[in-house]
Amino acid sequence: MTGLLSARDLSVTFGNGRQRTAVVRGVSLDLPEKAVFAVLGESGSGKTMLARTLIGLEPPESAVTGRVTFAGAEIRPARAAVRRRLLGSQIGLVSQDPTSSLDAMRTVGAQLREVLRRHEGLDARTRRQEAIRRLEQVHLHRPEEVVRKYPFELSGGMRQRVSIALALCGRPRLLVADEPSSALDAIVGARVVDLIDELRRTTGTSVVFVTHDIGVAARIAHEEVDRVGVMLGGRFVEYGPATAVLARPRHPYTRALLASEPSASVPRGELATVPRELRTAEWGPLQQVGTDHWVASEVTA
């Protein structure tokens, strides 16, 4: 395996015996240092389950097979305690709903100071100063006032910036961002995506970015080193450099997905949709079609 984060033949199933349902099916990927891996797919494609399973946050009732390595060390199969030690220190998580990562009963400053104490061992005075600096880092105005506020006193965009600041407190090497802009309006969401892009460049943090939005995927994964995996039915049907997958897609599902993206330049009329037969077709193993560019071919009877 190569890269900061690697997975081989990762699968997640639910149920018992013959009634087991696969929600992630044989996924392999490599994420280089200081790069973005955008997991792109429609609702129900398995992208969130994949991202959470990579870092050991899959539901306890699920069954997981396959291998995952992080920074050269095998974290799956491994004891859950190994993965828990990485969370917050070397791996940070930003969820779709920022309220899920914030304590409604504590001020923003108290939460930041607690994470800084746990992961960086700073004294009380330094923690107070560092909490304000971390809010400045995510471009929150008047951070000295924000630290005294409770989450319910902040807008959705401000709460998401606070959750990003919390996720980065341990100076993680990997940030997993699960649809971080989808619950926000378009303008605020774009600013959050741009913030994550800026932070990955200034801090060197690698990012797994989950999204259903093609425009967002293109906004965050735009460097030569960045990768995109297009998910359908729990697996990748196209995988490769972002510059190739998003600009020159080779799989018919990827092309249909890109064609369905609303655009002001499209003539008035019905919007393009992904044909049902592409969603229900049986796709074979990934085949290499370019430099680290892989595409699944349709299985014919």
Coordinates of C-alpha atoms in Angstrom, one line a residue:
M1 CA 0.0 0.0 0.0
T2 CA 1.2 3.5 -0.7
G3 CA 0.3 7.0 0.5
L4 CA -0.8 8.5 3.8
L5 CA -4.1 6.5 3.8
S6 CA -4.6 3.3 1.8
A7 CA -7.4 0.8 1.6
R8 CA -7.6 -2.6 -0.1
D9 CA -10.8 -4.5 -0.8
L10 CA -12.8 -2.8 2.0
S11 CA -16.3 -4.0 2.4
V12 CA -19.1 -3.2 4.9
T13 CA -22.2 -5.4 5.3
F14 CA -25.3 -5.4 7.6
G15 CA -27.6 -8.2 8.5
N16 CA -27.3 -11.9 9.3
G17 CA -26.6 -15.0 7.2
R18 CA -28.0 -14.8 3.7
Q19 CA -29.8 -11.6 4.5
R20 CA -26.6 -9.6 4.6
T21 CA -26.6 -6.4 2.6
A22 CA -23.4 -4.9 1.3
V23 CA -23.2 -1.1 1.5
V24 CA -19.5 -0.8 0.6
R25 CA -18.2 -3.4 -1.8
G26 CA -14.5 -4.1 -2.3
V27 CA -13.2 -0.5 -2.4
S28 CA -9.5 0.2 -2.8
L29 CA -7.9 3.6 -2.7
D30 CA -4.7 5.5 -2.0
L31 CA -4.5 9.1 -0.7
P32 CA -1.0 10.7 -1.0
E33 CA 0.4 13.2 1.6
K34 CA -1.0 16.7 1.3
A35 CA -3.7 15.7 -1.2
V36 CA -7.5 15.6 -1.4
F37 CA -9.5 12.4 -2.2
A38 CA -13.0 13.5 -3.2
V39 CA -15.6 10.7 -2.8
L40 CA -18.4 11.7 -5.2
G41 CA -21.7 10.0 -5.5
E42 CA -25.5 10.3 -5.2
S43 CA -27.4 9.8 -2.0
G44 CA -27.3 6.1 -0.9
S45 CA -24.2 5.3 -2.9
G46 CA -22.2 4.3 0.2
K47 CA -19.8 7.3 0.3
T48 CA -20.4 8.3 3.9
M49 CA -20.2 4.8 5.1
L50 CA -16.9 4.4 3.2
A51 CA -15.4 7.5 4.8
R52 CA -16.4 6.6 8.3
T53 CA -15.2 3.0 8.0
L54 CA -11.8 4.2 6.8
I55 CA -11.3 5.8 10.2
G56 CA -13.0 3.3 12.4
L57 CA -16.4 5.0 12.9
E58 CA -18.6 2.4 11.2
P59 CA -21.8 1.4 13.1
P60 CA -21.1 -1.4 15.7
E61 CA -23.7 -3.7 14.1
S62 CA -21.8 -3.7 10.8
A63 CA -19.3 -6.3 9.6
V64 CA -16.1 -5.0 8.0
T65 CA -13.5 -6.8 5.9
G66 CA -10.4 -5.6 4.1
R67 CA -7.3 -3.7 5.0
V68 CA -6.6 -0.1 5.8
T69 CA -3.2 1.5 6.5
F70 CA -2.5 5.0 7.9
A71 CA 1.0 6.5 7.8
G72 CA 2.4 3.1 7.1
A73 CA 0.8 1.3 10.0
E74 CA -2.1 -1.2 9.6
I75 CA -5.2 0.1 11.4
R76 CA -7.6 -2.5 10.0
P77 CA -7.7 -5.3 10.8
A78 CA -6.5 -4.0 14.3
R79 CA -8.0 -3.4 17.7
A80 CA -10.6 -0.6 17.9
A81 CA -8.4 1.1 20.5
V82 CA -5.7 1.6 17.9
R83 CA -8.1 3.6 15.7
R84 CA -9.5 5.5 18.6
R85 CA -6.0 6.8 19.5
L86 CA -5.7 8.3 16.1
L87 CA -9.0 10.1 16.1
G88 CA -8.6 13.7 17.3
S89 CA -4.8 13.5 17.3
Q90 CA -3.7 12.4 13.8
I91 CA -7.2 12.2 12.2
G92 CA -9.9 14.9 12.4
L93 CA -13.6 14.7 11.4
V94 CA -15.9 17.4 10.1
S95 CA -19.5 16.2 9.9
Q96 CA -22.4 17.4 7.7
D97 CA -24.2 18.7 10.7
P98 CA -21.8 20.8 12.9
T99 CA -24.1 20.5 15.9
S100 CA -23.3 16.8 16.1
S101 CA -19.7 17.7 17.0
L102 CA -20.4 20.6 19.3
D103 CA -21.6 20.5 23.0
A104 CA -24.7 22.8 23.3
M105 CA -24.1 23.2 27.0
R106 CA -20.5 24.6 26.7
T107 CA -19.1 27.7 25.2
V108 CA -17.0 27.6 22.1
G109 CA -13.9 28.6 24.0
A110 CA -14.4 25.9 26.7
Q111 CA -14.6 23.2 24.0
L112 CA -11.6 24.4 22.1
R113 CA -9.6 24.7 25.4
E114 CA -10.5 21.1 26.4
V115 CA -9.3 19.7 23.0
L116 CA -6.1 21.7 23.2
R117 CA -5.5 20.5 26.7
R118 CA -6.1 16.9 25.7
H119 CA -4.0 16.9 22.5
E120 CA -1.3 19.6 23.1
G121 CA -1.0 19.7 26.9
L122 CA -1.0 23.5 27.0
D123 CA -1.3 25.5 30.2
A124 CA -4.5 27.4 31.0
R125 CA -3.2 30.8 29.8
T126 CA -1.8 29.5 26.6
R127 CA -5.0 27.5 25.9
R128 CA -7.0 30.7 26.1
Q129 CA -4.7 32.5 23.7
E130 CA -4.6 29.5 21.3
A131 CA -8.4 29.1 21.3
I132 CA -8.7 32.6 19.9
R133 CA -5.9 32.0 17.4
R134 CA -7.6 28.8 16.1
L135 CA -10.8 30.8 15.5
E136 CA -8.8 33.4 13.6
Q137 CA -7.3 30.6 11.5
V138 CA -10.8 29.7 10.3
H139 CA -11.6 33.3 9.6
L140 CA -14.2 33.9 12.3
H141 CA -14.6 37.6 12.9
R142 CA -14.2 38.9 16.5
P143 CA -12.9 35.6 17.8
E144 CA -12.5 37.0 21.3
E145 CA -16.4 37.3 21.4
V146 CA -17.0 34.0 19.7
V147 CA -15.1 32.1 22.4
R148 CA -17.7 33.3 24.9
K149 CA -20.7 32.2 22.9
Y150 CA -22.7 28.9 22.9
P151 CA -23.2 27.0 19.6
F152 CA -26.9 28.0 19.4
E153 CA -25.8 31.7 19.3
L154 CA -23.9 31.1 16.1
S155 CA -25.1 30.8 12.5
G156 CA -24.8 27.5 10.6
G157 CA -21.7 28.7 8.8
M158 CA -20.1 29.9 12.0
R159 CA -20.8 26.6 13.7
Q160 CA -19.2 24.7 10.8
R161 CA -16.1 26.9 11.0
V162 CA -15.9 26.2 14.8
S163 CA -16.2 22.4 14.1
I164 CA -13.3 22.7 11.6
A165 CA -11.2 24.5 14.2
L166 CA -11.9 21.8 16.7
A167 CA -11.0 19.1 14.1
L168 CA -7.7 20.7 13.5
C169 CA -6.8 21.3 17.1
G170 CA -4.7 18.1 17.3
R171 CA -2.8 19.1 14.1
P172 CA -4.0 16.0 12.3
R173 CA -2.4 14.6 9.2
L174 CA -5.8 13.6 7.8
L175 CA -9.1 15.5 7.8
V176 CA -12.3 13.6 6.9
A177 CA -15.0 16.1 5.7
D178 CA -18.4 14.5 5.3
E179 CA -20.6 16.7 3.2
P180 CA -19.5 19.8 5.2
S181 CA -21.2 22.3 3.0
S182 CA -24.5 20.5 2.1
A183 CA -26.5 21.9 5.0
L184 CA -25.5 25.5 4.3
D185 CA -26.7 27.9 1.6
A186 CA -24.7 28.0 -1.6
I187 CA -22.6 31.1 -0.7
V188 CA -21.7 30.1 2.8
G189 CA -21.1 26.5 1.7
A190 CA -18.7 27.6 -1.0
R191 CA -16.8 29.6 1.6
V192 CA -16.5 26.6 3.9
V193 CA -15.1 24.5 1.0
D194 CA -12.6 27.2 0.1
L195 CA -11.6 27.4 3.8
I196 CA -10.9 23.6 3.9
D197 CA -8.9 24.0 0.6
E198 CA -6.9 26.9 2.1
L199 CA -6.2 25.0 5.3
R200 CA -5.0 21.9 3.6
R201 CA -2.5 24.0 1.6
T202 CA -1.3 26.0 4.6
T203 CA -1.2 23.1 7.1
G204 CA -0.3 20.2 4.8
T205 CA -3.2 18.1 6.0
S206 CA -4.6 15.5 3.6
V207 CA -8.3 15.5 3.1
V208 CA -11.0 12.8 2.4
F209 CA -13.9 14.9 1.2
V210 CA -17.4 13.4 0.7
T211 CA -19.8 15.1 -1.5
H212 CA -22.8 14.6 -3.9
D213 CA -22.1 17.9 -5.6
I214 CA -19.9 17.8 -8.7
G215 CA -19.2 21.5 -8.5
V216 CA -18.0 21.1 -4.9
A217 CA -15.8 18.1 -5.9
A218 CA -14.1 20.2 -8.6
R219 CA -13.7 23.1 -6.2
I220 CA -11.8 21.1 -3.6
A221 CA -10.0 18.5 -5.8
H222 CA -8.1 20.6 -8.4
E223 CA -4.4 19.8 -7.9
E224 CA -2.4 17.2 -9.9
V225 CA -2.0 15.1 -6.8
D226 CA -5.7 15.1 -5.9
R227 CA -7.9 12.1 -6.6
V228 CA -11.6 11.5 -7.2
G229 CA -13.6 8.2 -6.7
V230 CA -17.1 8.1 -8.2
M231 CA -19.3 5.7 -6.2
L232 CA -22.3 3.8 -7.4
G233 CA -23.9 0.9 -5.4
G234 CA -21.2 0.8 -2.8
R235 CA -18.2 0.7 -5.1
F236 CA -16.1 2.9 -7.3
V237 CA -17.0 2.8 -11.0
E238 CA -14.3 5.4 -11.8
Y239 CA -11.2 6.4 -9.9
G240 CA -8.3 8.5 -10.8
P241 CA -6.7 12.0 -10.9
A242 CA -9.2 14.7 -10.3
T243 CA -8.0 16.6 -13.4
A244 CA -8.8 13.5 -15.5
V245 CA -12.0 12.2 -13.9
L246 CA -13.8 15.5 -13.8
A247 CA -12.5 16.9 -17.1
R248 CA -12.4 13.8 -19.2
P249 CA -14.6 11.1 -17.6
R250 CA -14.4 7.7 -19.1
H251 CA -17.3 5.9 -17.4
P252 CA -20.8 6.4 -18.7
Y253 CA -22.2 6.9 -15.2
T254 CA -19.6 9.6 -14.5
R255 CA -20.4 11.3 -17.8
A256 CA -24.1 11.3 -17.0
L257 CA -23.5 12.6 -13.5
L258 CA -21.5 15.5 -14.8
A259 CA -24.1 16.2 -17.6
S260 CA -26.9 16.4 -14.9
E261 CA -25.1 19.2 -13.1
P262 CA -27.4 22.4 -13.5
S263 CA -25.8 25.2 -15.5
A264 CA -26.8 28.7 -16.4
S265 CA -25.6 28.0 -20.0
V266 CA -28.0 25.1 -20.5
P267 CA -31.1 26.0 -22.6
R268 CA -34.4 26.1 -20.8
G269 CA -36.3 22.9 -20.6
E270 CA -35.9 19.6 -18.7
L271 CA -32.7 19.1 -16.7
A272 CA -30.6 16.1 -17.7
T273 CA -30.9 13.1 -15.4
V274 CA -28.8 10.0 -14.9
P275 CA -30.5 7.1 -16.9
R276 CA -31.9 4.4 -14.7
E277 CA -30.1 1.7 -16.7
L278 CA -26.8 3.1 -15.6
R279 CA -27.7 2.8 -11.9
T280 CA -29.0 -0.8 -12.3
A281 CA -26.4 -2.2 -14.7
E282 CA -23.8 -4.7 -13.4
W283 CA -20.3 -3.3 -13.5
G284 CA -17.2 -5.5 -13.5
P285 CA -13.8 -4.9 -11.9
L286 CA -11.9 -1.6 -12.4
Q287 CA -9.7 -1.6 -15.5
Q288 CA -6.8 0.8 -15.9
V289 CA -7.3 3.3 -18.8
G290 CA -4.6 5.8 -18.0
T291 CA -2.0 6.8 -15.4
D292 CA -3.7 5.7 -12.1
H293 CA -7.1 6.1 -13.9
W294 CA -9.4 3.2 -13.5
V295 CA -12.9 2.5 -14.9
A296 CA -15.4 -0.3 -14.4
S297 CA -16.7 -1.9 -17.6
E298 CA -20.3 -3.2 -17.9
V299 CA -20.9 -6.9 -17.5
T300 CA -22.8 -8.3 -20.4
A301 CA -24.8 -11.5 -20.4

